[in-house]
XYZ file of C-alpha atoms in Angstrom:
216
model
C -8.207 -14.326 -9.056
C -10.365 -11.387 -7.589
C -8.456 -9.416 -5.323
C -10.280 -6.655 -4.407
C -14.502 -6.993 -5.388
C -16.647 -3.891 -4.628
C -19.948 -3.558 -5.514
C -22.111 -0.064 -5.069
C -20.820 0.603 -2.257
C -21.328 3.807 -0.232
C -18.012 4.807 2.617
C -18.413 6.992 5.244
C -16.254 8.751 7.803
C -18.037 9.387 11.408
C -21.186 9.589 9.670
C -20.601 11.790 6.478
C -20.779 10.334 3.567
C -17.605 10.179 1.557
C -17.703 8.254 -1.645
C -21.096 7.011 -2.932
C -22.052 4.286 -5.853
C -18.008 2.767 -6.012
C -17.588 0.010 -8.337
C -14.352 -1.642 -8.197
C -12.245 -4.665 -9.177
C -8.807 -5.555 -8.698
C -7.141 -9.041 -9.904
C -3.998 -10.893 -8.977
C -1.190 -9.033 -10.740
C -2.751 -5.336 -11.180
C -1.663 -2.204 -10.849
C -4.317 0.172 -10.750
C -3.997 3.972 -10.633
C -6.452 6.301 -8.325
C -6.649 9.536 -9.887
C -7.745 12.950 -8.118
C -6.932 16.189 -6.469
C -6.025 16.468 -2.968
C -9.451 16.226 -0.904
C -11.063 13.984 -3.414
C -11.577 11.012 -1.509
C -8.094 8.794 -2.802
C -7.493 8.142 0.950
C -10.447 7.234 2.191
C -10.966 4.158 -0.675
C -7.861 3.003 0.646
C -8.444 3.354 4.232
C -11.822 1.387 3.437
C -9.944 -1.591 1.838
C -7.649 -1.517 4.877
C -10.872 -1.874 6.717
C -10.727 1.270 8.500
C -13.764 2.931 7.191
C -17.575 2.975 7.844
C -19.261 1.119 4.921
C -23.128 2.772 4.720
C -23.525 0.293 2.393
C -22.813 -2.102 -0.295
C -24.034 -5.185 -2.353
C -20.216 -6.407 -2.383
C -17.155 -5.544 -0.650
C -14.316 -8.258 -0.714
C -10.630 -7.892 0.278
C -8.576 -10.701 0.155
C -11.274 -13.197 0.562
C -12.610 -11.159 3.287
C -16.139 -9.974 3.363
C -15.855 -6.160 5.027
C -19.633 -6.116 5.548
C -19.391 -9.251 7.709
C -15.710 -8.219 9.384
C -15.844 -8.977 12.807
C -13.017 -7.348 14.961
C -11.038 -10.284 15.646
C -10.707 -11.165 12.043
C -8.997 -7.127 10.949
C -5.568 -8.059 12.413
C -5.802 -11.158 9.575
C -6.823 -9.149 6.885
C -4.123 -6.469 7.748
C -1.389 -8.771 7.299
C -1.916 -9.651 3.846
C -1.677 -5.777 3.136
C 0.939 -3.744 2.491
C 1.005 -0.036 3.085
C 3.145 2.848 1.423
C 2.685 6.472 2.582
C 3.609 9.919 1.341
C 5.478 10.816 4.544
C 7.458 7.618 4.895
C 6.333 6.625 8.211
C 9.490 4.899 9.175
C 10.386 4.439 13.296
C 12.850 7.512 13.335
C 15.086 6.042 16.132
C 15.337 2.735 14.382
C 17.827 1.521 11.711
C 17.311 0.329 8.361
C 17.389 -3.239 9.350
C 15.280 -2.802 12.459
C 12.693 -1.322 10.721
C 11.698 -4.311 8.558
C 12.522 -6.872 11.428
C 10.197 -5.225 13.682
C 7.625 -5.619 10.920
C 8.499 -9.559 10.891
C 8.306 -9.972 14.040
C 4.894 -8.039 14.809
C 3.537 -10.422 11.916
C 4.607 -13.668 14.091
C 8.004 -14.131 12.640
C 10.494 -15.818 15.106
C 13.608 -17.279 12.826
C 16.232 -15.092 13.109
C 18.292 -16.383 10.306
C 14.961 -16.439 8.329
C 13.976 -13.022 8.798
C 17.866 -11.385 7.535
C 17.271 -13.746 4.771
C 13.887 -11.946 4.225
C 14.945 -8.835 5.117
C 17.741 -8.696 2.721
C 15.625 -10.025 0.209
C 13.414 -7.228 0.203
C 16.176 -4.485 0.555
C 18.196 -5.575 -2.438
C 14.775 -5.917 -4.632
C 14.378 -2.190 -3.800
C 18.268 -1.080 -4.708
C 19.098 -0.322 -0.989
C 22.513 -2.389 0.175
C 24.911 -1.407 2.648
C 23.032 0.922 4.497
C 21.109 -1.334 7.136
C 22.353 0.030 9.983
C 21.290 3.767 8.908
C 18.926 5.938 10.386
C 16.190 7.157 8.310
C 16.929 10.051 8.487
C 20.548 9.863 7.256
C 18.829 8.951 3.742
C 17.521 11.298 1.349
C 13.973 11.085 0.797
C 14.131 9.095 -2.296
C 16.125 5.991 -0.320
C 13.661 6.554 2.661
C 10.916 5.485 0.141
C 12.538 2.721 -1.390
C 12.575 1.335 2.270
C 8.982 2.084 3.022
C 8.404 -0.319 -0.265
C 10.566 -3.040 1.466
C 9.035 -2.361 4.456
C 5.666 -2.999 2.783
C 6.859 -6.261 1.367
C 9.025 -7.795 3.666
C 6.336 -9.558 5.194
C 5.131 -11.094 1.569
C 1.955 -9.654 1.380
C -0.541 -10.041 -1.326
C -1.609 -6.394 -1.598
C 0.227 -2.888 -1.641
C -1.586 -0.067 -1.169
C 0.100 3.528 -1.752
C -1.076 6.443 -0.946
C 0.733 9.616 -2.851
C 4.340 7.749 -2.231
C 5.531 9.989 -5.036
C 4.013 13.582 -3.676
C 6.635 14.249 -1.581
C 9.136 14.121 -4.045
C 10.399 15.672 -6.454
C 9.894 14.232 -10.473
C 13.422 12.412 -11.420
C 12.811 10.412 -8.051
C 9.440 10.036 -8.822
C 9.641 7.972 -11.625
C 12.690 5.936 -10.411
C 10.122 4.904 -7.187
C 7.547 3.939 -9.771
C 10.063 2.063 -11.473
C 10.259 -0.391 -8.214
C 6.166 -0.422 -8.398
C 6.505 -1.984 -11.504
C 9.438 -4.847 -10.524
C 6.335 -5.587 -8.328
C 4.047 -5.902 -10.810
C 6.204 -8.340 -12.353
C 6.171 -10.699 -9.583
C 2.608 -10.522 -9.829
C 2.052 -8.376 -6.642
C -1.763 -6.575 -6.594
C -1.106 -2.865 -6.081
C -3.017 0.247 -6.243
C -1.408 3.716 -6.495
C -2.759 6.414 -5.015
C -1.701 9.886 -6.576
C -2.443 13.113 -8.986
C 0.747 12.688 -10.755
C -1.297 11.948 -14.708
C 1.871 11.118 -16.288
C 2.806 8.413 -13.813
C -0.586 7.024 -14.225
C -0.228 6.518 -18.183
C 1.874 3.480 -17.030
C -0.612 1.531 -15.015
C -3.050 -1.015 -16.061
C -6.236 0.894 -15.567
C -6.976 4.505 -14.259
C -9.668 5.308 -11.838
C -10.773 8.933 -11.775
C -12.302 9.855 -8.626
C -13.972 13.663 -8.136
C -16.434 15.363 -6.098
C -17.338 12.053 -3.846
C -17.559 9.465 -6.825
């Protein structure tokens, strides 16, 4: 099943072009690598399958079952919560524990059960090796564990798609490759991820490389 379906597509940013002729597919179950220096344009694919981009133009773009040519405003908070997101810099609430971290991603997604959202919760934490430490502040972890929650985070709310962007650059290259091994646990349960980054050796271990340079 088609995930992701672009077709000659042409993104933009306030007007200025940014990426021009981008062919892409992505199917149920792959994890695809995005290639490139910093400034290349990595970001701005993903921001325009999180539909946060201007697309100039296209003959397909698809997300989710979601036509981003024909995305009307009220339909964006749908598509968003099928899509998980995993940053370089974390991005976790600072002032919130562990735990509270995840449940207030539940419950912004419309999850009410309490006793359903620990179970989910805990779920997600223990897929990602991090137990015992839920009432923790982030930034009582070291960065390593502080990404292995952002991967929970991104997950806890079972979505179909994970997008990260550089979740490996701020790290350093032992922790690197133990974060990519939790990438691939996802793979396994046939989650749809693509992975943002200019790490090369990382990238050997992915289904399919994309190299993107000067704007294509």
């Amino acid at each position: 099943m088609s995930i992701v379906n672009i077709i000659n597509a042409d993104l933009q940013i306030e007007q200025k072009k940014i990426l021009e002729n981008v062919n892409f597919e992505l199917k149920e179950g792959d994890l695809k690598f995005l290639i490139g220096k910093t400034g290349s344009g990595k970001t701005t694919f993903i921001n325009s399958i999180f539909g946060n981009l201007d697309i100039k133009k296209s003959d397909k773009f698809e997300v989710l079952g979601f036509d981003l040519m024909k995305l009307k405003e009220n339909q964006i908070p749908s598509l968003r919560r099928k899509i998980g997101f995993v940053f370089q810099d974390f991005k976790l609430l600072e002032d919130r524990s562990i735990y509270k971290n995840l449940d207030f991603v539940l419950k912004a997604t419309g999850h009410i059960n309490e006793k359903k959202i620990n179970e989910k919760i805990n779920r997600a934490l223990k897929l990602v090796g991090i137990d015992g430490s839920l009432e923790k502040l982030p930034d009582e972890l070291s960065g390593g564990e502080q990404q292995r929650v952002a991967i929970a985070r991104a997950l806890v709310a079972e979505t179909d798609l994970v997008l990260a962007d550089e979740p490996t650059g701020n790290l350093d290259f032992k922790t690197s490759k133990e974060i990519f091994s939790y990438f691939l646990k996802l793979k396994k349960l046939k989650k749809t991820i693509i992975f943002a980054t200019h790490n090369r050796e990382l990238a050997n271990r992915a289904d399919y490389k994309l190299l993107i340079s000067n704007g294509d």
